[in-house]
Amino acid sequence: MFTPGSKFFIGLTGLALISAVMYTIFVNPSDIGAYALFGLLLSGGLVSGFSFFTRDGDSDTEAEAVEAAAYSPSPSFWPLVFALGIAVVLLGVATHPIVFVLGIAVLVGGGVEWTIQSWAERASADSEFNSFVRHRAIGALDYPGLAAAGLGVIAYLFSRIMLAASKGGAAVIFMIVAAIIVAYAFMIATKPALRGKSVAMVVTAGALLLAVAGVATAITGERSELAKYAKEDFYSKEHRECGEEEGEHYDHEANNTVSLRSAVLATVFVEDGKVWAEMIGLKQKLDTITVPRSNATNILFRNLDEEDYRLVVNLGTETVAETGVKEKVGTCTQLTGKNQEQVLTLNIPKPSSDEQQYSFVVPGAEGEIKVVVP
Amino acid sequence: MSHTDSVLTKEKAVDTVTPVKSSRRRIITALAGLSGVAFLSGCATNAPQDTFQPSGPNAQMIDDLNMIVFPIAGVVGVIVLALAGYIFLKFRDRGQAIPAQSHGKPIVEITLTVIPALILTVVGVFTFRTIFDLAETEDTELIINVTGQQWWWEYDYPVQSGIEQPIISSGQLVIPVGAKVLLRETSRDVIHSYWIPALNGKKDAVPGRIHLLRLEADKPGIYAGQCTEFCGLSHANMRMEAVALSKEDFAKWVQGQQKAYTAPAAGTLAAEGETTFINQCSRCHQVNGIKDANGKPIISAPDENVYSGAAPNLSHLMSRNTFAGAMFDLVTEECRADVWEAKPEEFGAKYLKGVSEDCLNQRDLRAWLRNAPAMKPMYADPTNLEKSGGKYRGMPNLGLTEDDIDKLVAYLVTLK
């Protein structure tokens, strides 16, 4: 027969089922509400099943009551963690894969700890021995696991703060935080009186501050220019402009910090509206450069002029297999401001010839650099 | 103890000790023999890759540094080894009591710290000066792009003063005597290392990077080298030669390399060889100026067949003395000796003659065309091509017939 408890949970499950179906049909089948109702359906079904089979935990006979009372598990927070894991997993299904993975981690961690604790409590009649076997089974993983999780949370929250602060502000915050940590570590290392409760208080206060600032900045979002560039997607091929035009999709913040400086074959300059090239190792103004065949080659473009320019490489023509139409082949850098530079990486598989000629040009500037591929 | 007992005891002792003495003696004899061989190998005169025979200012700088560092290191080494040996023998365990332990002697410790620091400072000053001198590139007179790939070196001479059209070659690097030549090294596949011991130290050729190496030769001649970064199956066969010509001869060589292609006369064996070359070889090897029967230029496509994306350009092949990554000579032993041993003033003329039909090393060239992987280990086995996406590393066996080989040799010898 149905017990009072199981009736309540069966009713809840039925209500969740109806609500979930209605919500899915009439509201939205894939938003968080649907997942929450289906989650309620699952958990309600699970609990009502438990309640039904255990008859609300009531015992029919005296023997059953004695047997049930013989073992009493000690209080544990792992079931709570396990339940939290289920909730986070469901939340992750509805929101973001990272939340889902986090939920799985909490679920597995809580489940393993709960299982080991439950197993260890029944290992013997000696509670001290049981505690020993529990620690032996999983104690070695507790602190590294917690430390890794803690560091991950700290890194994530701190990164939110750094991404939300301005470029200069982020550097200042980083320096101040690092200086405070070093100074405090030095103080507690040299003054034993500061250890103990005061350290715990300071660390707790720091953690709270980090948590509040991290959550707040995560909600605020990344600083405006980062959000803007991510939205513009100016690195996309679809936004490539290889002419004189100045469209909205280009890197306005380009500077002269190209990191491939030691691996460039040649540098193309534009100065006073004229284009010229210089090969690494030879201080001569050139109008022809040689690029090795079938090899990734970096060409640096340096703009010494007032105007914004871009470097364009013409790599001859190519016949499109499907249509038979000859199309120009080439690529370019983004617009580059005064004293700024950008790099082009080329890999040209075919040699240059009278029929297939290659060159560098700078739209709007005078001159052309012939590219010879032997 | 009786006399008999004494004799027996002695015999037993001899029986027990002899094998130990014998094996120790054998080890000492073997070590002495090895040391002797190593010592005597330093007396070899025919050692083209001897680092102690510099033939240019860069190699001379390294040699000068060695002359400072090696004696210092040698003296320090002898002192340390002698002291260590003395301590091992003097204080070896003979069952004596452990001597009184002390913290140490500050004077001795300070002295033993200061002396090595002073020695290292002296060595460091000379070493840094040499490193910076070797890295000098401001006064470069000629630049050459050097590209390593499994298992040969490509040289291309960009357009610059004295070179109106780019030149591409392989196997032998040709430079003018007395000119400050700057090699710009890179690689198409894995890391290689360029080393002509007589002209400078080693420099790695790394994919995606340009590394600079200065070469300068004092006198005309051929200087041998070897890839010194393990780069795969045929690393040991990845050789190179630097040919130094007088400035006048170098100008002639440049002129020869820029000569337009001349097709063999119709109806000759060489003309048939040209057809075979177009059908079999031009998929990977470029000969500048070669055209098909319709007059259309033939453009090779090594990028579709070879992992590195390149194969040696065979234009003017017979102006070189070597082939297959300088592993084999294109000339016979007698003709090779004639060039290698030529006096500096005669060297240029002999080298610029190139490979005549009489001097052609037909044996190795034919064997190479017959089955290249049998001559130089290369990945010609299809099961080894999975990692390179079905592309070869090195030249495969083309399955040419003897007739094809006759025609190809007749054609190749015209490529001067």
mmCIF file with all atom_site columns, C-alpha atoms in Angstrom, chain B residues 134-250:
data_model
loop_
_atom_site.group_PDB
_atom_site.id
_atom_site.type_symbol
_atom_site.label_atom_id
_atom_site.label_alt_id
_atom_site.label_comp_id
_atom_site.label_asym_id
_atom_site.label_entity_id
_atom_site.label_seq_id
_atom_site.pdbx_PDB_ins_code
_atom_site.Cartn_x
_atom_site.Cartn_y
_atom_site.Cartn_z
_atom_site.occupancy
_atom_site.B_iso_or_equiv
_atom_site.pdbx_formal_charge
_atom_site.auth_seq_id
_atom_site.auth_comp_id
_atom_site.auth_asym_id
_atom_site.auth_atom_id
_atom_site.pdbx_PDB_model_num
ATOM 1   C CA . LEU B 1 134 ? 80.792 36.138 -35.275 1.00 0.00 ? 134 LEU B CA 1
ATOM 2   C CA . ALA B 1 135 ? 77.300 37.675 -35.158 1.00 0.00 ? 135 ALA B CA 1
ATOM 3   C CA . GLU B 1 136 ? 78.388 40.794 -37.056 1.00 0.00 ? 136 GLU B CA 1
ATOM 4   C CA . THR B 1 137 ? 76.274 41.270 -40.208 1.00 0.00 ? 137 THR B CA 1
ATOM 5   C CA . GLU B 1 138 ? 76.485 44.997 -40.933 1.00 0.00 ? 138 GLU B CA 1
ATOM 6   C CA . ASP B 1 139 ? 79.222 44.636 -43.565 1.00 0.00 ? 139 ASP B CA 1
ATOM 7   C CA . THR B 1 140 ? 77.623 41.770 -45.505 1.00 0.00 ? 140 THR B CA 1
ATOM 8   C CA . GLU B 1 141 ? 78.527 41.675 -49.196 1.00 0.00 ? 141 GLU B CA 1
ATOM 9   C CA . LEU B 1 142 ? 76.476 38.731 -50.410 1.00 0.00 ? 142 LEU B CA 1
ATOM 10  C CA . ILE B 1 143 ? 73.445 37.000 -48.968 1.00 0.00 ? 143 ILE B CA 1
ATOM 11  C CA . ILE B 1 144 ? 72.365 33.460 -49.782 1.00 0.00 ? 144 ILE B CA 1
ATOM 12  C CA . ASN B 1 145 ? 69.217 31.702 -48.609 1.00 0.00 ? 145 ASN B CA 1
ATOM 13  C CA . VAL B 1 146 ? 70.028 28.218 -47.353 1.00 0.00 ? 146 VAL B CA 1
ATOM 14  C CA . THR B 1 147 ? 67.110 25.836 -46.870 1.00 0.00 ? 147 THR B CA 1
ATOM 15  C CA . GLY B 1 148 ? 67.546 22.432 -45.309 1.00 0.00 ? 148 GLY B CA 1
ATOM 16  C CA . GLN B 1 149 ? 65.232 19.508 -45.936 1.00 0.00 ? 149 GLN B CA 1
ATOM 17  C CA . GLN B 1 150 ? 65.506 15.754 -45.665 1.00 0.00 ? 150 GLN B CA 1
ATOM 18  C CA . TRP B 1 151 ? 68.320 15.199 -46.749 1.00 0.00 ? 151 TRP B CA 1
ATOM 19  C CA . TRP B 1 152 ? 69.867 17.938 -48.853 1.00 0.00 ? 152 TRP B CA 1
ATOM 20  C CA . TRP B 1 153 ? 70.520 21.668 -48.813 1.00 0.00 ? 153 TRP B CA 1
ATOM 21  C CA . GLU B 1 154 ? 69.075 24.165 -51.244 1.00 0.00 ? 154 GLU B CA 1
ATOM 22  C CA . TYR B 1 155 ? 70.896 27.408 -51.982 1.00 0.00 ? 155 TYR B CA 1
ATOM 23  C CA . ASP B 1 156 ? 69.162 30.347 -53.573 1.00 0.00 ? 156 ASP B CA 1
ATOM 24  C CA . TYR B 1 157 ? 70.864 33.589 -54.380 1.00 0.00 ? 157 TYR B CA 1
ATOM 25  C CA . PRO B 1 158 ? 68.400 36.509 -54.238 1.00 0.00 ? 158 PRO B CA 1
ATOM 26  C CA . VAL B 1 159 ? 68.658 39.389 -56.668 1.00 0.00 ? 159 VAL B CA 1
ATOM 27  C CA . GLN B 1 160 ? 71.285 41.786 -55.316 1.00 0.00 ? 160 GLN B CA 1
ATOM 28  C CA . SER B 1 161 ? 74.364 43.650 -56.403 1.00 0.00 ? 161 SER B CA 1
ATOM 29  C CA . GLY B 1 162 ? 76.106 41.461 -59.006 1.00 0.00 ? 162 GLY B CA 1
ATOM 30  C CA . ILE B 1 163 ? 73.193 39.035 -59.360 1.00 0.00 ? 163 ILE B CA 1
ATOM 31  C CA . GLU B 1 164 ? 70.559 40.239 -61.799 1.00 0.00 ? 164 GLU B CA 1
ATOM 32  C CA . GLN B 1 165 ? 68.459 37.074 -61.831 1.00 0.00 ? 165 GLN B CA 1
ATOM 33  C CA . PRO B 1 166 ? 67.941 34.725 -58.875 1.00 0.00 ? 166 PRO B CA 1
ATOM 34  C CA . ILE B 1 167 ? 70.047 31.578 -58.844 1.00 0.00 ? 167 ILE B CA 1
ATOM 35  C CA . ILE B 1 168 ? 68.994 28.296 -57.330 1.00 0.00 ? 168 ILE B CA 1
ATOM 36  C CA . SER B 1 169 ? 71.301 25.395 -56.656 1.00 0.00 ? 169 SER B CA 1
ATOM 37  C CA . SER B 1 170 ? 71.901 22.519 -54.258 1.00 0.00 ? 170 SER B CA 1
ATOM 38  C CA . GLY B 1 171 ? 74.670 20.342 -52.872 1.00 0.00 ? 171 GLY B CA 1
ATOM 39  C CA . GLN B 1 172 ? 77.476 22.827 -53.428 1.00 0.00 ? 172 GLN B CA 1
ATOM 40  C CA . LEU B 1 173 ? 77.409 26.365 -52.087 1.00 0.00 ? 173 LEU B CA 1
ATOM 41  C CA . VAL B 1 174 ? 79.484 28.672 -54.288 1.00 0.00 ? 174 VAL B CA 1
ATOM 42  C CA . ILE B 1 175 ? 80.903 31.835 -52.706 1.00 0.00 ? 175 ILE B CA 1
ATOM 43  C CA . PRO B 1 176 ? 83.494 34.430 -53.697 1.00 0.00 ? 176 PRO B CA 1
ATOM 44  C CA . VAL B 1 177 ? 86.832 34.375 -51.865 1.00 0.00 ? 177 VAL B CA 1
ATOM 45  C CA . GLY B 1 178 ? 87.329 37.185 -49.364 1.00 0.00 ? 178 GLY B CA 1
ATOM 46  C CA . ALA B 1 179 ? 83.676 38.241 -49.451 1.00 0.00 ? 179 ALA B CA 1
ATOM 47  C CA . LYS B 1 180 ? 81.586 38.491 -46.324 1.00 0.00 ? 180 LYS B CA 1
ATOM 48  C CA . VAL B 1 181 ? 78.800 36.075 -47.185 1.00 0.00 ? 181 VAL B CA 1
ATOM 49  C CA . LEU B 1 182 ? 75.716 35.867 -45.019 1.00 0.00 ? 182 LEU B CA 1
ATOM 50  C CA . LEU B 1 183 ? 73.727 32.630 -45.064 1.00 0.00 ? 183 LEU B CA 1
ATOM 51  C CA . ARG B 1 184 ? 70.060 32.976 -44.078 1.00 0.00 ? 184 ARG B CA 1
ATOM 52  C CA . GLU B 1 185 ? 69.184 29.505 -42.923 1.00 0.00 ? 185 GLU B CA 1
ATOM 53  C CA . THR B 1 186 ? 65.809 27.895 -42.525 1.00 0.00 ? 186 THR B CA 1
ATOM 54  C CA . SER B 1 187 ? 64.255 24.473 -42.969 1.00 0.00 ? 187 SER B CA 1
ATOM 55  C CA . ARG B 1 188 ? 61.254 23.026 -44.758 1.00 0.00 ? 188 ARG B CA 1
ATOM 56  C CA . ASP B 1 189 ? 60.644 20.043 -42.506 1.00 0.00 ? 189 ASP B CA 1
ATOM 57  C CA . VAL B 1 190 ? 62.678 19.300 -39.368 1.00 0.00 ? 190 VAL B CA 1
ATOM 58  C CA . ILE B 1 191 ? 65.620 20.983 -37.647 1.00 0.00 ? 191 ILE B CA 1
ATOM 59  C CA . HIS B 1 192 ? 68.933 20.644 -39.490 1.00 0.00 ? 192 HIS B CA 1
ATOM 60  C CA . SER B 1 193 ? 72.287 22.234 -38.747 1.00 0.00 ? 193 SER B CA 1
ATOM 61  C CA . TYR B 1 194 ? 74.713 23.762 -41.204 1.00 0.00 ? 194 TYR B CA 1
ATOM 62  C CA . TRP B 1 195 ? 78.416 23.283 -40.565 1.00 0.00 ? 195 TRP B CA 1
ATOM 63  C CA . ILE B 1 196 ? 81.422 23.871 -42.767 1.00 0.00 ? 196 ILE B CA 1
ATOM 64  C CA . PRO B 1 197 ? 84.136 23.492 -40.095 1.00 0.00 ? 197 PRO B CA 1
ATOM 65  C CA . ALA B 1 198 ? 86.848 25.247 -42.103 1.00 0.00 ? 198 ALA B CA 1
ATOM 66  C CA . LEU B 1 199 ? 84.693 28.364 -42.547 1.00 0.00 ? 199 LEU B CA 1
ATOM 67  C CA . ASN B 1 200 ? 82.640 28.806 -39.353 1.00 0.00 ? 200 ASN B CA 1
ATOM 68  C CA . GLY B 1 201 ? 80.824 27.045 -36.529 1.00 0.00 ? 201 GLY B CA 1
ATOM 69  C CA . LYS B 1 202 ? 77.435 25.368 -36.619 1.00 0.00 ? 202 LYS B CA 1
ATOM 70  C CA . LYS B 1 203 ? 74.064 27.046 -36.990 1.00 0.00 ? 203 LYS B CA 1
ATOM 71  C CA . ASP B 1 204 ? 70.704 25.287 -36.726 1.00 0.00 ? 204 ASP B CA 1
ATOM 72  C CA . ALA B 1 205 ? 68.236 25.594 -39.595 1.00 0.00 ? 205 ALA B CA 1
ATOM 73  C CA . VAL B 1 206 ? 64.819 25.690 -37.942 1.00 0.00 ? 206 VAL B CA 1
ATOM 74  C CA . PRO B 1 207 ? 61.434 25.636 -39.710 1.00 0.00 ? 207 PRO B CA 1
ATOM 75  C CA . GLY B 1 208 ? 59.734 29.029 -39.527 1.00 0.00 ? 208 GLY B CA 1
ATOM 76  C CA . ARG B 1 209 ? 62.855 30.874 -38.441 1.00 0.00 ? 209 ARG B CA 1
ATOM 77  C CA . ILE B 1 210 ? 65.682 32.646 -40.242 1.00 0.00 ? 210 ILE B CA 1
ATOM 78  C CA . HIS B 1 211 ? 69.065 32.079 -38.651 1.00 0.00 ? 211 HIS B CA 1
ATOM 79  C CA . LEU B 1 212 ? 72.088 33.991 -39.847 1.00 0.00 ? 212 LEU B CA 1
ATOM 80  C CA . LEU B 1 213 ? 75.550 32.492 -40.372 1.00 0.00 ? 213 LEU B CA 1
ATOM 81  C CA . ARG B 1 214 ? 78.542 34.347 -41.747 1.00 0.00 ? 214 ARG B CA 1
ATOM 82  C CA . LEU B 1 215 ? 80.998 32.535 -44.058 1.00 0.00 ? 215 LEU B CA 1
ATOM 83  C CA . GLU B 1 216 ? 84.191 33.837 -45.557 1.00 0.00 ? 216 GLU B CA 1
ATOM 84  C CA . ALA B 1 217 ? 86.945 31.850 -47.288 1.00 0.00 ? 217 ALA B CA 1
ATOM 85  C CA . ASP B 1 218 ? 90.574 32.919 -47.473 1.00 0.00 ? 218 ASP B CA 1
ATOM 86  C CA . LYS B 1 219 ? 91.503 31.052 -50.629 1.00 0.00 ? 219 LYS B CA 1
ATOM 87  C CA . PRO B 1 220 ? 89.879 29.187 -53.526 1.00 0.00 ? 220 PRO B CA 1
ATOM 88  C CA . GLY B 1 221 ? 89.008 25.567 -52.884 1.00 0.00 ? 221 GLY B CA 1
ATOM 89  C CA . ILE B 1 222 ? 86.301 23.164 -51.755 1.00 0.00 ? 222 ILE B CA 1
ATOM 90  C CA . TYR B 1 223 ? 85.393 22.964 -48.079 1.00 0.00 ? 223 TYR B CA 1
ATOM 91  C CA . ALA B 1 224 ? 83.411 19.979 -46.825 1.00 0.00 ? 224 ALA B CA 1
ATOM 92  C CA . GLY B 1 225 ? 80.637 19.980 -44.254 1.00 0.00 ? 225 GLY B CA 1
ATOM 93  C CA . GLN B 1 226 ? 77.971 17.851 -42.683 1.00 0.00 ? 226 GLN B CA 1
ATOM 94  C CA . CYS B 1 227 ? 74.505 18.307 -41.208 1.00 0.00 ? 227 CYS B CA 1
ATOM 95  C CA . THR B 1 228 ? 75.055 18.226 -37.456 1.00 0.00 ? 228 THR B CA 1
ATOM 96  C CA . GLU B 1 229 ? 71.515 17.997 -36.126 1.00 0.00 ? 229 GLU B CA 1
ATOM 97  C CA . PHE B 1 230 ? 70.005 14.525 -36.278 1.00 0.00 ? 230 PHE B CA 1
ATOM 98  C CA . CYS B 1 231 ? 67.277 14.887 -38.872 1.00 0.00 ? 231 CYS B CA 1
ATOM 99  C CA . GLY B 1 232 ? 66.047 11.406 -39.711 1.00 0.00 ? 232 GLY B CA 1
ATOM 100 C CA . LEU B 1 233 ? 66.929 8.305  -41.645 1.00 0.00 ? 233 LEU B CA 1
ATOM 101 C CA . SER B 1 234 ? 69.681 9.712  -43.863 1.00 0.00 ? 234 SER B CA 1
ATOM 102 C CA . HIS B 1 235 ? 71.064 12.372 -41.554 1.00 0.00 ? 235 HIS B CA 1
ATOM 103 C CA . ALA B 1 236 ? 74.559 10.923 -41.894 1.00 0.00 ? 236 ALA B CA 1
ATOM 104 C CA . ASN B 1 237 ? 74.287 11.320 -45.671 1.00 0.00 ? 237 ASN B CA 1
ATOM 105 C CA . MET B 1 238 ? 73.237 14.963 -45.601 1.00 0.00 ? 238 MET B CA 1
ATOM 106 C CA . ARG B 1 239 ? 76.462 16.568 -46.659 1.00 0.00 ? 239 ARG B CA 1
ATOM 107 C CA . MET B 1 240 ? 77.461 19.837 -48.189 1.00 0.00 ? 240 MET B CA 1
ATOM 108 C CA . GLU B 1 241 ? 80.428 21.462 -49.832 1.00 0.00 ? 241 GLU B CA 1
ATOM 109 C CA . ALA B 1 242 ? 81.295 25.146 -49.990 1.00 0.00 ? 242 ALA B CA 1
ATOM 110 C CA . VAL B 1 243 ? 83.178 26.095 -53.131 1.00 0.00 ? 243 VAL B CA 1
ATOM 111 C CA . ALA B 1 244 ? 85.206 29.300 -52.885 1.00 0.00 ? 244 ALA B CA 1
ATOM 112 C CA . LEU B 1 245 ? 86.066 30.992 -56.181 1.00 0.00 ? 245 LEU B CA 1
ATOM 113 C CA . SER B 1 246 ? 88.037 34.146 -56.830 1.00 0.00 ? 246 SER B CA 1
ATOM 114 C CA . LYS B 1 247 ? 85.773 37.149 -57.385 1.00 0.00 ? 247 LYS B CA 1
ATOM 115 C CA . GLU B 1 248 ? 86.360 37.003 -61.145 1.00 0.00 ? 248 GLU B CA 1
ATOM 116 C CA . ASP B 1 249 ? 85.584 33.285 -61.258 1.00 0.00 ? 249 ASP B CA 1
ATOM 117 C CA . PHE B 1 250 ? 82.533 33.804 -59.087 1.00 0.00 ? 250 PHE B CA 1
#
